[in-house]
Amino acid sequence: MLAPLFDRMTTRKITRRFKASEALQFFEEQVIPLTPKRVLSLAAESRHQSEAYDYYDRWKHLDPDFVEKWAAYREPPIPRYIRILREICLYPWVFRIVSSIRRIGRFLRLG
């Protein structure tokens, strides 16, 4: 039940992102009533994730009916162009160029 909450709290689309009060309301109205008390009292097991947070599919092992019901909350995969930009921006000189282009773009849009 946490997958919809996490995805809506961390979505790349700022307008769709939960505010703190909305996240708390969702947790209190959707997560707590639908989760057995026994599960809520368990400590999370520490697991080493080999995938980065953005690439990890927290919906992968969930019931298909659940996934279908909460599909509106699911974050879409990261577009290929963003993945490529992230990879090439690991080089400092490319990062500076991309940052400059974005800065110029913002300036032109405002002007």
Tab-separated table of N, CA and C in Angstrom:
chain	number	residue	atom	x	y	z
A	1	MET	N	0.822	-1.195	0.000
A	1	MET	CA	0.000	0.000	0.000
A	1	MET	C	0.862	1.254	0.000
A	2	LEU	N	2.143	1.104	0.267
A	2	LEU	CA	3.010	2.278	0.294
A	2	LEU	C	3.466	2.724	-1.091
A	3	ALA	N	3.390	1.845	-2.086
A	3	ALA	CA	3.846	2.205	-3.436
A	3	ALA	C	3.109	3.432	-3.982
A	4	PRO	N	1.765	3.499	-3.898
A	4	PRO	CA	1.093	4.705	-4.393
A	4	PRO	C	1.501	5.959	-3.623
A	5	LEU	N	1.672	5.827	-2.323
A	5	LEU	CA	2.069	6.963	-1.493
A	5	LEU	C	3.465	7.450	-1.875
A	6	PHE	N	4.426	6.523	-1.973
A	6	PHE	CA	5.796	6.906	-2.326
A	6	PHE	C	5.860	7.538	-3.715
A	7	ASP	N	5.167	6.929	-4.670
A	7	ASP	CA	5.218	7.472	-6.029
A	7	ASP	C	4.593	8.859	-6.110
A	8	ARG	N	3.513	9.087	-5.393
A	8	ARG	CA	2.878	10.408	-5.446
A	8	ARG	C	3.687	11.439	-4.672
A	9	MET	N	4.446	11.009	-3.665
A	9	MET	CA	5.284	11.946	-2.911
A	9	MET	C	6.546	12.328	-3.669
A	10	THR	N	6.988	11.473	-4.587
A	10	THR	CA	8.264	11.711	-5.267
A	10	THR	C	8.127	11.886	-6.775
A	11	THR	N	6.921	12.101	-7.253
A	11	THR	CA	6.725	12.229	-8.699
A	11	THR	C	7.515	13.404	-9.272
A	12	ARG	N	7.950	13.241	-10.515
A	12	ARG	CA	8.687	14.315	-11.184
A	12	ARG	C	7.764	15.457	-11.591
A	13	LYS	N	6.464	15.200	-11.665
A	13	LYS	CA	5.493	16.243	-12.015
A	13	LYS	C	5.083	16.968	-10.725
A	14	ILE	N	5.655	18.132	-10.524
A	14	ILE	CA	5.483	18.876	-9.276
A	14	ILE	C	4.008	19.138	-8.960
A	15	THR	N	3.204	19.432	-9.964
A	15	THR	CA	1.791	19.741	-9.726
A	15	THR	C	1.025	18.537	-9.194
A	16	ARG	N	1.500	17.332	-9.467
A	16	ARG	CA	0.829	16.117	-8.982
A	16	ARG	C	1.386	15.636	-7.645
A	17	ARG	N	2.478	16.217	-7.183
A	17	ARG	CA	3.145	15.753	-5.967
A	17	ARG	C	2.300	16.075	-4.733
A	18	PHE	N	2.231	15.102	-3.807
A	18	PHE	CA	1.529	15.316	-2.540
A	18	PHE	C	2.203	16.414	-1.730
A	19	LYS	N	1.402	17.269	-1.148
A	19	LYS	CA	1.899	18.161	-0.108
A	19	LYS	C	1.964	17.313	1.162
A	20	ALA	N	2.643	17.800	2.190
A	20	ALA	CA	2.792	17.017	3.424
A	20	ALA	C	1.432	16.655	4.015
A	21	SER	N	0.518	17.610	4.032
A	21	SER	CA	-0.813	17.345	4.606
A	21	SER	C	-1.577	16.312	3.778
A	22	GLU	N	-1.414	16.343	2.456
A	22	GLU	CA	-2.086	15.368	1.593
A	22	GLU	C	-1.505	13.968	1.784
A	23	ALA	N	-0.189	13.898	1.954
A	23	ALA	CA	0.457	12.606	2.183
A	23	ALA	C	-0.013	12.000	3.511
A	24	LEU	N	-0.090	12.835	4.541
A	24	LEU	CA	-0.562	12.352	5.840
A	24	LEU	C	-2.009	11.887	5.748
A	25	GLN	N	-2.838	12.655	5.072
A	25	GLN	CA	-4.248	12.281	4.908
A	25	GLN	C	-4.377	10.959	4.155
A	26	PHE	N	-3.603	10.797	3.081
A	26	PHE	CA	-3.620	9.550	2.320
A	26	PHE	C	-3.188	8.389	3.206
A	27	PHE	N	-2.129	8.603	3.981
A	27	PHE	CA	-1.629	7.551	4.871
A	27	PHE	C	-2.690	7.162	5.897
A	28	GLU	N	-3.320	8.152	6.509
A	28	GLU	CA	-4.323	7.876	7.546
A	28	GLU	C	-5.600	7.254	6.983
A	29	GLU	N	-5.990	7.652	5.771
A	29	GLU	CA	-7.252	7.163	5.208
A	29	GLU	C	-7.107	5.894	4.369
A	30	GLN	N	-5.939	5.698	3.757
A	30	GLN	CA	-5.787	4.563	2.851
A	30	GLN	C	-4.840	3.482	3.376
A	31	VAL	N	-3.715	3.882	3.947
A	31	VAL	CA	-2.712	2.892	4.350
A	31	VAL	C	-3.087	2.216	5.665
A	32	ILE	N	-3.333	3.007	6.684
A	32	ILE	CA	-3.594	2.432	8.009
A	32	ILE	C	-4.826	1.521	8.027
A	33	PRO	N	-5.983	1.948	7.486
A	33	PRO	CA	-7.146	1.059	7.544
A	33	PRO	C	-6.985	-0.233	6.727
A	34	LEU	N	-6.196	-0.203	5.673
A	34	LEU	CA	-6.085	-1.368	4.800
A	34	LEU	C	-4.887	-2.259	5.124
A	35	THR	N	-4.121	-1.894	6.133
A	35	THR	CA	-2.934	-2.672	6.498
A	35	THR	C	-3.162	-3.332	7.854
A	36	PRO	N	-2.938	-4.639	7.954
A	36	PRO	CA	-3.110	-5.302	9.248
A	36	PRO	C	-2.198	-4.697	10.314
A	37	LYS	N	-2.711	-4.585	11.543
A	37	LYS	CA	-1.948	-4.007	12.655
A	37	LYS	C	-0.613	-4.724	12.854
A	38	ARG	N	-0.613	-6.023	12.645
A	38	ARG	CA	0.610	-6.818	12.804
A	38	ARG	C	1.695	-6.318	11.859
A	39	VAL	N	1.334	-5.989	10.632
A	39	VAL	CA	2.307	-5.524	9.639
A	39	VAL	C	2.816	-4.139	10.006
A	40	LEU	N	1.939	-3.272	10.489
A	40	LEU	CA	2.346	-1.913	10.856
A	40	LEU	C	3.339	-1.905	12.011
A	41	SER	N	3.307	-2.916	12.850
A	41	SER	CA	4.200	-2.939	14.013
A	41	SER	C	5.561	-3.581	13.705
A	42	LEU	N	5.714	-4.179	12.539
A	42	LEU	CA	6.978	-4.830	12.183
A	42	LEU	C	8.026	-3.807	11.774
A	43	ALA	N	9.258	-4.077	12.128
A	43	ALA	CA	10.366	-3.225	11.678
A	43	ALA	C	10.719	-3.616	10.253
A	44	ALA	N	11.079	-2.646	9.471
A	44	ALA	CA	11.449	-2.918	8.081
A	44	ALA	C	12.767	-3.680	8.036
A	45	GLU	N	12.794	-4.651	7.198
A	45	GLU	CA	14.000	-5.458	7.033
A	45	GLU	C	14.993	-4.682	6.165
A	46	SER	N	16.225	-4.643	6.597
A	46	SER	CA	17.243	-3.924	5.843
A	46	SER	C	17.698	-4.786	4.672
A	47	ARG	N	17.519	-4.228	3.461
A	47	ARG	CA	17.948	-4.944	2.257
A	47	ARG	C	18.806	-4.019	1.417
A	48	HIS	N	19.840	-4.571	0.851
A	48	HIS	CA	20.706	-3.789	-0.029
A	48	HIS	C	20.045	-3.763	-1.405
A	49	GLN	N	19.720	-2.563	-1.860
A	49	GLN	CA	19.137	-2.403	-3.188
A	49	GLN	C	20.246	-2.158	-4.193
A	50	SER	N	20.272	-2.950	-5.229
A	50	SER	CA	21.284	-2.733	-6.256
A	50	SER	C	20.830	-1.676	-7.256
A	51	GLU	N	19.522	-1.438	-7.326
A	51	GLU	CA	18.998	-0.442	-8.249
A	51	GLU	C	18.874	0.911	-7.548
A	52	ALA	N	19.092	1.968	-8.292
A	52	ALA	CA	18.922	3.312	-7.745
A	52	ALA	C	17.436	3.550	-7.482
A	53	TYR	N	17.154	4.470	-6.592
A	53	TYR	CA	15.778	4.755	-6.189
A	53	TYR	C	14.869	5.040	-7.392
A	54	ASP	N	15.351	5.842	-8.335
A	54	ASP	CA	14.533	6.219	-9.488
A	54	ASP	C	14.209	5.048	-10.401
A	55	TYR	N	15.036	4.036	-10.395
A	55	TYR	CA	14.853	2.920	-11.310
A	55	TYR	C	14.192	1.702	-10.655
A	56	TYR	N	14.094	1.699	-9.355
A	56	TYR	CA	13.516	0.556	-8.639
A	56	TYR	C	12.006	0.520	-8.846
A	57	ASP	N	11.470	-0.628	-9.230
A	57	ASP	CA	10.032	-0.787	-9.452
A	57	ASP	C	9.386	-1.357	-8.199
A	58	ARG	N	8.841	-0.456	-7.372
A	58	ARG	CA	8.223	-0.909	-6.123
A	58	ARG	C	6.840	-1.529	-6.357
A	59	TRP	N	6.346	-1.538	-7.580
A	59	TRP	CA	5.060	-2.137	-7.932
A	59	TRP	C	5.231	-3.563	-8.462
A	60	LYS	N	6.467	-3.987	-8.670
A	60	LYS	CA	6.771	-5.230	-9.367
A	60	LYS	C	6.107	-6.469	-8.750
A	61	HIS	N	6.122	-6.592	-7.446
A	61	HIS	CA	5.629	-7.811	-6.804
A	61	HIS	C	4.231	-7.652	-6.214
A	62	LEU	N	3.520	-6.611	-6.606
A	62	LEU	CA	2.192	-6.373	-6.059
A	62	LEU	C	1.124	-7.093	-6.879
A	63	ASP	N	-0.019	-7.296	-6.246
A	63	ASP	CA	-1.162	-7.945	-6.882
A	63	ASP	C	-1.624	-7.121	-8.093
A	64	PRO	N	-1.856	-7.753	-9.240
A	64	PRO	CA	-2.284	-7.018	-10.441
A	64	PRO	C	-3.568	-6.208	-10.242
A	65	ASP	N	-4.494	-6.703	-9.434
A	65	ASP	CA	-5.728	-5.942	-9.167
A	65	ASP	C	-5.417	-4.657	-8.401
A	66	PHE	N	-4.505	-4.759	-7.450
A	66	PHE	CA	-4.079	-3.584	-6.690
A	66	PHE	C	-3.411	-2.572	-7.613
A	67	VAL	N	-2.522	-3.049	-8.468
A	67	VAL	CA	-1.802	-2.174	-9.396
A	67	VAL	C	-2.790	-1.458	-10.313
A	68	GLU	N	-3.785	-2.179	-10.790
A	68	GLU	CA	-4.795	-1.570	-11.672
A	68	GLU	C	-5.614	-0.520	-10.930
A	69	LYS	N	-5.995	-0.818	-9.686
A	69	LYS	CA	-6.803	0.120	-8.903
A	69	LYS	C	-6.062	1.432	-8.644
A	70	TRP	N	-4.768	1.354	-8.366
A	70	TRP	CA	-3.982	2.528	-7.991
A	70	TRP	C	-3.091	3.034	-9.130
A	71	ALA	N	-3.393	2.670	-10.349
A	71	ALA	CA	-2.563	3.032	-11.502
A	71	ALA	C	-2.397	4.544	-11.657
A	72	ALA	N	-3.376	5.325	-11.262
A	72	ALA	CA	-3.290	6.789	-11.391
A	72	ALA	C	-2.172	7.364	-10.520
A	73	TYR	N	-1.761	6.640	-9.489
A	73	TYR	CA	-0.719	7.107	-8.574
A	73	TYR	C	0.674	6.646	-9.005
A	74	ARG	N	0.730	5.765	-9.967
A	74	ARG	CA	2.012	5.173	-10.360
A	74	ARG	C	2.842	6.156	-11.187
A	75	GLU	N	4.097	6.266	-10.817
A	75	GLU	CA	5.033	7.134	-11.531
A	75	GLU	C	5.467	6.424	-12.819
A	76	PRO	N	5.377	7.100	-13.971
A	76	PRO	CA	5.816	6.442	-15.216
A	76	PRO	C	7.338	6.266	-15.217
A	77	PRO	N	7.822	5.359	-16.049
A	77	PRO	CA	9.280	5.159	-16.128
A	77	PRO	C	9.979	6.453	-16.552
A	78	ILE	N	11.231	6.557	-16.181
A	78	ILE	CA	12.012	7.741	-16.539
A	78	ILE	C	12.245	7.727	-18.050
A	79	PRO	N	11.922	8.837	-18.718
A	79	PRO	CA	12.128	8.877	-20.170
A	79	PRO	C	13.597	8.649	-20.545
A	80	ARG	N	13.803	8.087	-21.706
A	80	ARG	CA	15.143	7.746	-22.170
A	80	ARG	C	16.050	8.976	-22.248
A	81	TYR	N	15.507	10.123	-22.701
A	81	TYR	CA	16.356	11.305	-22.840
A	81	TYR	C	16.860	11.793	-21.480
A	82	ILE	N	16.077	11.612	-20.427
A	82	ILE	CA	16.532	12.001	-19.088
A	82	ILE	C	17.634	11.055	-18.622
A	83	ARG	N	17.471	9.770	-18.887
A	83	ARG	CA	18.513	8.806	-18.524
A	83	ARG	C	19.828	9.148	-19.223
A	84	ILE	N	19.739	9.477	-20.506
A	84	ILE	CA	20.943	9.818	-21.269
A	84	ILE	C	21.576	11.089	-20.715
A	85	LEU	N	20.747	12.113	-20.447
A	85	LEU	CA	21.279	13.352	-19.881
A	85	LEU	C	21.960	13.110	-18.539
A	86	ARG	N	21.358	12.277	-17.713
A	86	ARG	CA	21.967	11.973	-16.412
A	86	ARG	C	23.326	11.318	-16.582
A	87	GLU	N	23.423	10.413	-17.543
A	87	GLU	CA	24.693	9.719	-17.776
A	87	GLU	C	25.765	10.676	-18.278
A	88	ILE	N	25.424	11.493	-19.279
A	88	ILE	CA	26.455	12.361	-19.840
A	88	ILE	C	26.779	13.520	-18.904
A	89	CYS	N	25.851	13.892	-18.045
A	89	CYS	CA	26.124	14.992	-17.104
A	89	CYS	C	27.033	14.557	-15.956
A	90	LEU	N	27.394	13.290	-15.918
A	90	LEU	CA	28.377	12.846	-14.925
A	90	LEU	C	29.751	13.419	-15.227
A	91	TYR	N	29.969	13.816	-16.477
A	91	TYR	CA	31.216	14.483	-16.851
A	91	TYR	C	31.083	15.962	-16.492
A	92	PRO	N	31.980	16.497	-15.679
A	92	PRO	CA	31.847	17.887	-15.214
A	92	PRO	C	31.703	18.913	-16.329
A	93	TRP	N	32.463	18.769	-17.406
A	93	TRP	CA	32.386	19.763	-18.475
A	93	TRP	C	31.038	19.711	-19.190
A	94	VAL	N	30.455	18.516	-19.335
A	94	VAL	CA	29.125	18.400	-19.953
A	94	VAL	C	28.080	19.003	-19.021
A	95	PHE	N	28.225	18.754	-17.741
A	95	PHE	CA	27.285	19.309	-16.762
A	95	PHE	C	27.275	20.835	-16.840
A	96	ARG	N	28.456	21.439	-16.941
A	96	ARG	CA	28.537	22.904	-17.039
A	96	ARG	C	27.862	23.411	-18.314
A	97	ILE	N	28.051	22.721	-19.420
A	97	ILE	CA	27.430	23.123	-20.685
A	97	ILE	C	25.908	23.018	-20.589
A	98	VAL	N	25.412	21.901	-20.091
A	98	VAL	CA	23.956	21.704	-19.969
A	98	VAL	C	23.368	22.750	-19.015
A	99	SER	N	24.041	23.015	-17.910
A	99	SER	CA	23.565	24.026	-16.961
A	99	SER	C	23.498	25.404	-17.622
A	100	SER	N	24.499	25.732	-18.415
A	100	SER	CA	24.516	27.032	-19.104
A	100	SER	C	23.374	27.131	-20.105
A	101	ILE	N	23.150	26.073	-20.854
A	101	ILE	CA	22.056	26.071	-21.831
A	101	ILE	C	20.713	26.245	-21.126
A	102	ARG	N	20.519	25.560	-20.010
A	102	ARG	CA	19.262	25.700	-19.258
A	102	ARG	C	19.104	27.113	-18.714
A	103	ARG	N	20.191	27.685	-18.218
A	103	ARG	CA	20.155	29.041	-17.690
A	103	ARG	C	19.771	30.037	-18.797
A	104	ILE	N	20.366	29.888	-19.960
A	104	ILE	CA	20.052	30.761	-21.101
A	104	ILE	C	18.592	30.563	-21.516
A	105	GLY	N	18.143	29.325	-21.540
A	105	GLY	CA	16.750	29.033	-21.887
A	105	GLY	C	15.767	29.696	-20.943
A	106	ARG	N	16.053	29.648	-19.643
A	106	ARG	CA	15.181	30.308	-18.659
A	106	ARG	C	15.188	31.827	-18.856
A	107	PHE	N	16.361	32.379	-19.144
A	107	PHE	CA	16.491	33.815	-19.359
A	107	PHE	C	15.665	34.249	-20.577
A	108	LEU	N	15.765	33.493	-21.659
A	108	LEU	CA	15.027	33.833	-22.880
A	108	LEU	C	13.510	33.685	-22.694
A	109	ARG	N	13.107	32.709	-21.922
A	109	ARG	CA	11.682	32.488	-21.669
A	109	ARG	C	11.093	33.615	-20.828
A	110	LEU	N	11.872	34.134	-19.880
A	110	LEU	CA	11.401	35.215	-19.023
A	110	LEU	C	11.443	36.564	-19.725
A	111	GLY	N	12.337	36.714	-20.667
A	111	GLY	CA	12.571	37.995	-21.318
A	111	GLY	C	11.649	38.329	-22.424
